[in-house]
Structures are given as structure tokens and as C-alpha cells.
JSON list of C-alpha atoms in Angstrom, two decimals:
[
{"chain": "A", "resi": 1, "resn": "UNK", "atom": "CA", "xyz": [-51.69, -39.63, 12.02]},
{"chain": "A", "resi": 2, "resn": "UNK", "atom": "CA", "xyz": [-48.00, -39.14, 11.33]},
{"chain": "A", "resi": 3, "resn": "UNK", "atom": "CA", "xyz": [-48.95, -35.79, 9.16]},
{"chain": "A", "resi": 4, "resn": "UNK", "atom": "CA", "xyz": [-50.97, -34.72, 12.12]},
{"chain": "A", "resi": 5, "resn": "UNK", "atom": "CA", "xyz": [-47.85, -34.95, 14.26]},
{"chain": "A", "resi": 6, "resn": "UNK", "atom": "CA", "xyz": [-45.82, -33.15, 11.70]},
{"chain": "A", "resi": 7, "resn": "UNK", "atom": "CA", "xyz": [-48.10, -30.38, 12.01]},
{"chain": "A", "resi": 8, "resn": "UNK", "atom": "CA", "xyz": [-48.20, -29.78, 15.12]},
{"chain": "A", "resi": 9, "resn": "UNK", "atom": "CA", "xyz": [-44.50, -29.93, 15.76]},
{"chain": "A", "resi": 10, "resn": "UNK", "atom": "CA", "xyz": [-44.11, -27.62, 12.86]},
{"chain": "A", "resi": 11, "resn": "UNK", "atom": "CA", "xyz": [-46.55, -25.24, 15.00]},
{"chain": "A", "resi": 12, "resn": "UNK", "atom": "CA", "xyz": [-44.57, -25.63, 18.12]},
{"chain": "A", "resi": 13, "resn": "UNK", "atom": "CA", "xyz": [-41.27, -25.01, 16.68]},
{"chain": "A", "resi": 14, "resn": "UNK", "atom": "CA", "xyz": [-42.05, -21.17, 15.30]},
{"chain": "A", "resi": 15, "resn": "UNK", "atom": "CA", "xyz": [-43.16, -20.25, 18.78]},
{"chain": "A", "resi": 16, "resn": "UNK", "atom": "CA", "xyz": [-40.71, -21.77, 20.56]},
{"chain": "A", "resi": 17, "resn": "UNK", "atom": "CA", "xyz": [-37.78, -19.60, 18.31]},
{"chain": "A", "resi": 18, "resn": "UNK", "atom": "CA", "xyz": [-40.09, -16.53, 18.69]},
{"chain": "A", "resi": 19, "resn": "UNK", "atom": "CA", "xyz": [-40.34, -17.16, 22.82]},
{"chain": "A", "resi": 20, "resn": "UNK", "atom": "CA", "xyz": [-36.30, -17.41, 23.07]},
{"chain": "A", "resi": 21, "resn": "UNK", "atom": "CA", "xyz": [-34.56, -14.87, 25.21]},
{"chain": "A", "resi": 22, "resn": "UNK", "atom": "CA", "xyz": [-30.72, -15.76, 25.50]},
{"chain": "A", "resi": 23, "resn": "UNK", "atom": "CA", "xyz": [-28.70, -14.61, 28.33]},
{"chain": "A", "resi": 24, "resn": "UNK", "atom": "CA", "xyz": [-27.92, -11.17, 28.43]},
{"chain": "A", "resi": 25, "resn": "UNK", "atom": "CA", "xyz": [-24.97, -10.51, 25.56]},
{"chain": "A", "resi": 26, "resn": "UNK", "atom": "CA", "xyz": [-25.60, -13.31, 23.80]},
{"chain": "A", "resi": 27, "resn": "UNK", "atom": "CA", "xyz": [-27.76, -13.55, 20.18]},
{"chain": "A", "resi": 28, "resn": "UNK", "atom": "CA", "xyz": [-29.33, -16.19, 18.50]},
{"chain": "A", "resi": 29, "resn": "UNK", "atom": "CA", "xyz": [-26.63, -15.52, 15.44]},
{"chain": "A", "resi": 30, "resn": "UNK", "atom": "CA", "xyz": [-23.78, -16.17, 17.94]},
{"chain": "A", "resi": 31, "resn": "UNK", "atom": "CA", "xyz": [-25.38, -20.18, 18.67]},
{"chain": "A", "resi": 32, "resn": "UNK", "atom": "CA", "xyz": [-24.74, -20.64, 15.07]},
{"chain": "A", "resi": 33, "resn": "UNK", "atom": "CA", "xyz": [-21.58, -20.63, 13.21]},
{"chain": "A", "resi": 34, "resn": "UNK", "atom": "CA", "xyz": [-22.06, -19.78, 10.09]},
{"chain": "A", "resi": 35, "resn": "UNK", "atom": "CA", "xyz": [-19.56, -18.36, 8.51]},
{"chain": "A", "resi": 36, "resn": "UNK", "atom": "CA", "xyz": [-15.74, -19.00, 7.72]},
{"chain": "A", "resi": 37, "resn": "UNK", "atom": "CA", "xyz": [-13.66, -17.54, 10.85]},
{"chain": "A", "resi": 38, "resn": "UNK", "atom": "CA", "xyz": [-10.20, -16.74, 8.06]},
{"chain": "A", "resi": 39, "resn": "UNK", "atom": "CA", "xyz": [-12.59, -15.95, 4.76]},
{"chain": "A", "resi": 40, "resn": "UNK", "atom": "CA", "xyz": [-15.66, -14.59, 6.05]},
{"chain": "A", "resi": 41, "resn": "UNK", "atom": "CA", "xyz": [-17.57, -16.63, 3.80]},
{"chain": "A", "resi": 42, "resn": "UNK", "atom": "CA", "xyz": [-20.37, -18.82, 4.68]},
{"chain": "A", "resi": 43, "resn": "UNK", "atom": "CA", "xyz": [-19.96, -22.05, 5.83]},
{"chain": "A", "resi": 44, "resn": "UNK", "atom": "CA", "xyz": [-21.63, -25.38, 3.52]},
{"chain": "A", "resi": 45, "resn": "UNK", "atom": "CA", "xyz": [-21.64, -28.47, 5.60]},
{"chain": "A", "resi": 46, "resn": "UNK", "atom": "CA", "xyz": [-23.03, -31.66, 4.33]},
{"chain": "A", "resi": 47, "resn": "UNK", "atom": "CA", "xyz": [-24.19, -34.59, 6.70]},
{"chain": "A", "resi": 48, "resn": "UNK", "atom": "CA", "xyz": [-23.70, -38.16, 5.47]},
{"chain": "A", "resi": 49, "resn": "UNK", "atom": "CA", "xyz": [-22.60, -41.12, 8.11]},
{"chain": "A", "resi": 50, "resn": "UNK", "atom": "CA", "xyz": [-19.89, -42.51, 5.33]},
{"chain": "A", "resi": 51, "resn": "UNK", "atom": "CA", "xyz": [-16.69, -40.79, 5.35]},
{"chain": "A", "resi": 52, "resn": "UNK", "atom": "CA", "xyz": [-15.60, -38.31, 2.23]},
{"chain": "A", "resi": 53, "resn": "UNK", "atom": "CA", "xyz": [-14.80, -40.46, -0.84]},
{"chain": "A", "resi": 54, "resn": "UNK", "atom": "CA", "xyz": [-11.33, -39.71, -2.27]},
{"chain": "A", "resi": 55, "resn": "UNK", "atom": "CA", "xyz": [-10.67, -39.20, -5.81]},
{"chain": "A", "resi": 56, "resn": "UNK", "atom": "CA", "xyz": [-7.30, -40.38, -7.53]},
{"chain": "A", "resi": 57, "resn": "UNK", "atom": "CA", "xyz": [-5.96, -38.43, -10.43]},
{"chain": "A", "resi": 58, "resn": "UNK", "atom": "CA", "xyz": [-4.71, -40.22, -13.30]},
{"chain": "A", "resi": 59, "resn": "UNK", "atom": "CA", "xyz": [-1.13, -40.03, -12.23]},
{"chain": "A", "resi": 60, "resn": "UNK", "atom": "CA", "xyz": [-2.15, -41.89, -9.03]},
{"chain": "A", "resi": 61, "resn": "UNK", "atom": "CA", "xyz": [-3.56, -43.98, -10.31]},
{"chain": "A", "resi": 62, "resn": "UNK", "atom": "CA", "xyz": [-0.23, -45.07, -12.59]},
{"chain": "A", "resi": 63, "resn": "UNK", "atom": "CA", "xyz": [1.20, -45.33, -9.63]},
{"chain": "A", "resi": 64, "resn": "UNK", "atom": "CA", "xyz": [-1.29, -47.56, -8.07]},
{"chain": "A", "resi": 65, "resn": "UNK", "atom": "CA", "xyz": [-1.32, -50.11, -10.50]},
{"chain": "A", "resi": 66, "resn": "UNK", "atom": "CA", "xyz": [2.56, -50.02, -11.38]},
{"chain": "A", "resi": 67, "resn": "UNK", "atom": "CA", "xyz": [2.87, -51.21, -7.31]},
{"chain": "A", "resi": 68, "resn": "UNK", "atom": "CA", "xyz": [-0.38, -53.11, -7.33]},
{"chain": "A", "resi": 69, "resn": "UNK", "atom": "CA", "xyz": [-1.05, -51.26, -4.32]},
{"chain": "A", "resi": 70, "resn": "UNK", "atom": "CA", "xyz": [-5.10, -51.61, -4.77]},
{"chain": "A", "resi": 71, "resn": "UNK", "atom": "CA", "xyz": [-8.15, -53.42, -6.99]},
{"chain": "A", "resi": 72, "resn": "UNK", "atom": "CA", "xyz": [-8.91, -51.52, -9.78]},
{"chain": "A", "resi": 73, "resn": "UNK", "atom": "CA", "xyz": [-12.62, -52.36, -10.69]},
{"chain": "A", "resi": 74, "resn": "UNK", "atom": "CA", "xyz": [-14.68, -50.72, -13.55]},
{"chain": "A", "resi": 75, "resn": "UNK", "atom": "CA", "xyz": [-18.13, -50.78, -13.42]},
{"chain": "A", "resi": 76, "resn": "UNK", "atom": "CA", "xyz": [-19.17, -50.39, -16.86]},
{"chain": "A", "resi": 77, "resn": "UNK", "atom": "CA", "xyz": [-20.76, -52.90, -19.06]},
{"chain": "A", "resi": 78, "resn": "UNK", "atom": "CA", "xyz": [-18.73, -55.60, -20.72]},
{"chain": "A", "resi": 79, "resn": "UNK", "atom": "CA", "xyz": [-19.85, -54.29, -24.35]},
{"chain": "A", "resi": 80, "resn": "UNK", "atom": "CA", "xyz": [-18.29, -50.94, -23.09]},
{"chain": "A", "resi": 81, "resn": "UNK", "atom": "CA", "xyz": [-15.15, -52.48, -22.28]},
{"chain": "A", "resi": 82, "resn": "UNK", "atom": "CA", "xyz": [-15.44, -54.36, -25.95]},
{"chain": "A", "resi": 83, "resn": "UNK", "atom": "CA", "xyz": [-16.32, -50.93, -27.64]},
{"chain": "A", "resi": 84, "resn": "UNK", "atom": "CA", "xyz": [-13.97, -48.51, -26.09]},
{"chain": "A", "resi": 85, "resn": "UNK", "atom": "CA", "xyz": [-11.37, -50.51, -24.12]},
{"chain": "A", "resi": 86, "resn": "UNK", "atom": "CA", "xyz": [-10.34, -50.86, -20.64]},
{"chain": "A", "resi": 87, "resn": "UNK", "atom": "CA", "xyz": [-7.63, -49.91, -18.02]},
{"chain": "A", "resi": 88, "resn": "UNK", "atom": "CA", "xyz": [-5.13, -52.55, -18.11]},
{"chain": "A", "resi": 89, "resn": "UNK", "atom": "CA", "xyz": [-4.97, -53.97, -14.34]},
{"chain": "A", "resi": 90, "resn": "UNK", "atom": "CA", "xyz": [-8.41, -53.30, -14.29]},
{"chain": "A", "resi": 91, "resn": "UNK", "atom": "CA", "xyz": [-11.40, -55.90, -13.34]},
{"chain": "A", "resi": 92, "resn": "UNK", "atom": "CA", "xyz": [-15.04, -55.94, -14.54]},
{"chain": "A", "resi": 93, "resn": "UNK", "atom": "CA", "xyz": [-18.20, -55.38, -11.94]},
{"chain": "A", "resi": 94, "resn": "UNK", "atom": "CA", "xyz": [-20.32, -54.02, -13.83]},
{"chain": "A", "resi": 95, "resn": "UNK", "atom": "CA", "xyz": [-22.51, -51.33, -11.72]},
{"chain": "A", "resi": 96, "resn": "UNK", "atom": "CA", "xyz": [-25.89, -53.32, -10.87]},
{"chain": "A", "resi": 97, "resn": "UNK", "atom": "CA", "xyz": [-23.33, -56.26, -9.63]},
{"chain": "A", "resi": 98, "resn": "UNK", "atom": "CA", "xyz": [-21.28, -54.51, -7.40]},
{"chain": "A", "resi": 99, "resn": "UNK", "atom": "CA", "xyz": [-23.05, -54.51, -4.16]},
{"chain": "A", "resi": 100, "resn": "UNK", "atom": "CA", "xyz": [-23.69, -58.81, -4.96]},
{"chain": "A", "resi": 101, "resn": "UNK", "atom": "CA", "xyz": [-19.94, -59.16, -5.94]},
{"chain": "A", "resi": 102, "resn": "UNK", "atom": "CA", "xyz": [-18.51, -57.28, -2.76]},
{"chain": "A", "resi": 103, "resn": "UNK", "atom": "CA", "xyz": [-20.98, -60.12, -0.90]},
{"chain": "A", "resi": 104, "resn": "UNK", "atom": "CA", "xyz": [-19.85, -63.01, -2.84]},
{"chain": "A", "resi": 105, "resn": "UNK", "atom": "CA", "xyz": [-16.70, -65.48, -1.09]},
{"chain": "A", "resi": 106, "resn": "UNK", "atom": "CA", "xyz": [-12.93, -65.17, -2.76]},
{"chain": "A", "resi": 107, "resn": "UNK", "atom": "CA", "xyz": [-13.36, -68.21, -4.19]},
{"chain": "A", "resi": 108, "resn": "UNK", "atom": "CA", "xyz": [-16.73, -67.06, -6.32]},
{"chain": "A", "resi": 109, "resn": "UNK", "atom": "CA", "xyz": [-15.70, -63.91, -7.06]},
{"chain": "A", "resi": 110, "resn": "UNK", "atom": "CA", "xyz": [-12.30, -65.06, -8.43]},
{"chain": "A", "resi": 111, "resn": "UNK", "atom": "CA", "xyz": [-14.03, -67.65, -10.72]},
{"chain": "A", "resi": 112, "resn": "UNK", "atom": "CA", "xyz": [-17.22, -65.06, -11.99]},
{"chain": "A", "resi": 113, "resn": "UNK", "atom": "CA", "xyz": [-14.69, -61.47, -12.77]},
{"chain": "A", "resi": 114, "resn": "UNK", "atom": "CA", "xyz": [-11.45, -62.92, -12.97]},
{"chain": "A", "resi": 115, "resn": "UNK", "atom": "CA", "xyz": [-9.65, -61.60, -10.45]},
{"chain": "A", "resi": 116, "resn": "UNK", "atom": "CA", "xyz": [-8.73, -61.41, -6.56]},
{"chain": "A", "resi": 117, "resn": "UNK", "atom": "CA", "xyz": [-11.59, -60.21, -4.36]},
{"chain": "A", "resi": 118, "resn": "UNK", "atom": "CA", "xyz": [-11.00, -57.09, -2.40]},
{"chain": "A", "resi": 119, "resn": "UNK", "atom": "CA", "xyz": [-11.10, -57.48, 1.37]},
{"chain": "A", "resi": 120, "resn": "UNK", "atom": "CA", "xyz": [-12.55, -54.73, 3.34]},
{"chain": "A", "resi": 121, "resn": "UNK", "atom": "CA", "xyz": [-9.39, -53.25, 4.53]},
{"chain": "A", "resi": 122, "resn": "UNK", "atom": "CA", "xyz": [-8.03, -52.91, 1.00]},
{"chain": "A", "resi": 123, "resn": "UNK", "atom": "CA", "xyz": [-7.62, -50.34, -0.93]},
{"chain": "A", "resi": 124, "resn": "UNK", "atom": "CA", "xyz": [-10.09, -50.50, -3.73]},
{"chain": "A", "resi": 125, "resn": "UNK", "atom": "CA", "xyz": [-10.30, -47.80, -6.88]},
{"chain": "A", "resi": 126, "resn": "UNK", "atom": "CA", "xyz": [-13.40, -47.52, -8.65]},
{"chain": "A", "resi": 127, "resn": "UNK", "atom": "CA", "xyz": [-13.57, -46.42, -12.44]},
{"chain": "A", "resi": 128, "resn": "UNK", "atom": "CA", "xyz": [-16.09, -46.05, -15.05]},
{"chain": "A", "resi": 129, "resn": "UNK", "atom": "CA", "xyz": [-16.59, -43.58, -18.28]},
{"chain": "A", "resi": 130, "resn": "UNK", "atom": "CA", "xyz": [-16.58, -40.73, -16.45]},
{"chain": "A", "resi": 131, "resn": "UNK", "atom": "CA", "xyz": [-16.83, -40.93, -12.92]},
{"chain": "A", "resi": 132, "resn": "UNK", "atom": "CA", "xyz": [-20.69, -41.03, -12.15]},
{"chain": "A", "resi": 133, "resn": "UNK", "atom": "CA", "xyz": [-21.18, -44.46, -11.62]},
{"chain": "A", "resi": 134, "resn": "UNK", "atom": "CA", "xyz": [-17.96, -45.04, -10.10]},
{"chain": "A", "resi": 135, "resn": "UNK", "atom": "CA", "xyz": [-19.02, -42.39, -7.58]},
{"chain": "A", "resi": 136, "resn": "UNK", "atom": "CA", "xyz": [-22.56, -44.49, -7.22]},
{"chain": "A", "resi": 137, "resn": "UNK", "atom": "CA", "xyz": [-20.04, -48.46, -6.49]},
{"chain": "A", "resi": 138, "resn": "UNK", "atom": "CA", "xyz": [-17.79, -45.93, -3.54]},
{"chain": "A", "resi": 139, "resn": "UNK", "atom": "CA", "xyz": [-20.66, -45.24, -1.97]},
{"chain": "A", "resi": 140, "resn": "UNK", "atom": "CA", "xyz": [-22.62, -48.98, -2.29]},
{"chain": "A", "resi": 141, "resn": "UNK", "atom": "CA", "xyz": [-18.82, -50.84, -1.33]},
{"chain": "A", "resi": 142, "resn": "UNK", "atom": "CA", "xyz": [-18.42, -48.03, 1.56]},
{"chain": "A", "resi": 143, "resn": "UNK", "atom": "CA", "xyz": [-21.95, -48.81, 3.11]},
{"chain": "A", "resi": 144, "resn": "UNK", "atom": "CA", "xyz": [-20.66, -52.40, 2.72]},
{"chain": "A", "resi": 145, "resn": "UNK", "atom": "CA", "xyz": [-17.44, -52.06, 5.31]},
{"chain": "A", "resi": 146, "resn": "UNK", "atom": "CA", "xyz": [-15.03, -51.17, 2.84]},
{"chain": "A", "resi": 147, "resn": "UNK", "atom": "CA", "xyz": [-12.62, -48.37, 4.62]},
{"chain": "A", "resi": 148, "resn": "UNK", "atom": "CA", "xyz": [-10.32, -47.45, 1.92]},
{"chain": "A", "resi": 149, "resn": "UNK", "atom": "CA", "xyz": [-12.56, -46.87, -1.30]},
{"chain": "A", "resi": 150, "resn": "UNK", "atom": "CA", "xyz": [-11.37, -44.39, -3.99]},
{"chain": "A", "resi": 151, "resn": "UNK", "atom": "CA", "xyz": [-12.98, -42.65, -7.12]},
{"chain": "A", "resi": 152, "resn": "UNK", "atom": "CA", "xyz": [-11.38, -42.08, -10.04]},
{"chain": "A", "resi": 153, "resn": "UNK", "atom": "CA", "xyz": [-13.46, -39.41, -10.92]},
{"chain": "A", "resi": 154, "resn": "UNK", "atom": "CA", "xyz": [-12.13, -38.79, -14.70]},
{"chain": "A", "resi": 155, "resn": "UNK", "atom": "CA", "xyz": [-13.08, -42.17, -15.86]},
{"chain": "A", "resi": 156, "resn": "UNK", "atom": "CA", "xyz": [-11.87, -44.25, -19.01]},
{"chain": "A", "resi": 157, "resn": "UNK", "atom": "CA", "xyz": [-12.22, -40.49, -20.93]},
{"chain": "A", "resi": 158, "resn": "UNK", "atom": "CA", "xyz": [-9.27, -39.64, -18.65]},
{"chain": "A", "resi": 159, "resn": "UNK", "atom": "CA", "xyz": [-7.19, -42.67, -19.16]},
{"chain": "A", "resi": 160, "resn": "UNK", "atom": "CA", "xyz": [-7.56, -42.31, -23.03]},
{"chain": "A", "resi": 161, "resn": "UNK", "atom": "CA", "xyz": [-6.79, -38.08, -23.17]},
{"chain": "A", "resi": 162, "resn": "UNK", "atom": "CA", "xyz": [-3.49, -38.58, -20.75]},
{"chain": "A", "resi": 163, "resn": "UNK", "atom": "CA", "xyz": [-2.31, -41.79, -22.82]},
{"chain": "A", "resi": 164, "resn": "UNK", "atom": "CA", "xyz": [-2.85, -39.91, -25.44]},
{"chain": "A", "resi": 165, "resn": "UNK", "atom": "CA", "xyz": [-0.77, -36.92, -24.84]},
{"chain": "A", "resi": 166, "resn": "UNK", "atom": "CA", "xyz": [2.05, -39.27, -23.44]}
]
């Protein structure tokens, strides 16, 4: 039922475009902006209801936890933590527990990672190794409420390179 619906909008559509006569002056191409008015260069536009995710650098992230101005969590797994090491300031959700621990009261999630729970107008900084499942906890705590979520996008390979070079 539903495919025959699809089909026959996808039949209506094409003749529908190929039926359209604009107003004197005016082209199809003109409708749709698709290119950059300053470079000329075409336009890429993504569509997502969550707002962009912002990515801290490693120096902002210094700074971040030398104020405490946000929760640092790191979603990798507790042997990772044991194998490699960790950001100090840092707390421990591991990925497949964020969206339960962002759920759970202060009280719970204080006693099970160690840590103050973020509130939804905090500022909260994911990390991980590199920055792909960080990326994956912005998105799960941002479909939660959580307004001010950051990435950092480099990951515990960043932390340990810029350390390293201090």
C-alpha cells in the first residue's frame, strides 16, 4: 500500500516540474539558491533538528578544566582508561551508558561514576580516543535537553601528543 503511494507521487512529481511555467523573467534556477553569493561556489546544507556540535581544541580544553568551567566525561571503557590513561578532571560513562547516566538522579549518578551529574544547562565536554564516539554521546546527551554539549574531537591521542610536546 505505502509503496503504491510512493509510486504514484513519484509519477506526479516529474510532471508537475515539467508543467511549471514561472512568471515571465523568472527561472526555475532563480527559486533555488545554490550557490555561494561572495565565492561562487556551491552551497552544502545539511538538515538535522539538533544544533551544530562544537569542538574544543586541546588548549580549551586546559582552560576548561583549570576553571572547572564544565564536566569532562570520557566515554571509553574502563580497561581503556587502565591501559592508556585518562584526562585528569575527567569522569567515566562509558559510551553504551551515556544516554542511562544522563537519565539517572544526582544522587545515583554521583554514587555509580564518581562525580557531579551534569544538569542540562551545563556545559558538558565529551572525550574519547579519538573523537568518534565522543561525537556519537553529543549527539545522544543533545537529543536528551542538554544545550551546551561540546566535542573534543582529538581525543585522549590529543591529550597525550600536546602533553607530550609541553
Amino acid at each position: 500500500m505505502a509503496l503504491r503511494r510512493c509510486l504514484r507521487f513519484s509519477s506526479v512529481v516529474p510532471r508537475l516540474l515539467w508543467n511549471y511555467s514561472p512568471r515571465p523573467g523568472v527561472s526555475l534556477s532563480s527559486l533555488v539558491n545554490t550557490r555561494s553569493a561572495s565565492t561562487n561556489k556551491p552551497l552544502l546544507r545539511g538538515f538535522s533538528t539538533s544544533p551544530p556540535s562544537t569542538c574544543v581544541s586541546y588548549d580549551q580544553l586546559k582552560q576548561i578544566l583549570a576553571q572547572e568551567k564544565a564536566v569532562v566525561i570520557d566515554v571509553r571503557e574502563p580497561w581503556e582508561l587502565r591501559e592508556y590513561g585518562f584526562i585528569p578532571g575527567s569522569l567515566n560513562v562509558p559510551l553504551a551508558q551515556v544516554n542511562t547516566a544522563l537519565q539517572l538522579g544526582p544522587d545515583e549518578f554521583k554514587e555509580k561514576y564518581g562525580g557531579e551529574m551534569p544538569e542540562q544547562s551545563d556545559m558538558v565536554v565529551f572525550t574519547c580516543l579519538a573523537g568518534v564516539r565522543s561525537k556519537s554521546a553529543v549527539d545522544t546527551a543533545t537529543s536528551l535537553g542538554y544545550k551546551d554539549v561540546q566535542n573534543y574531537a582529538g581525543g585522549w591521542q590529543d591529550w597525550v601528543k600536546n602533553e607530550q610536546n609541553k
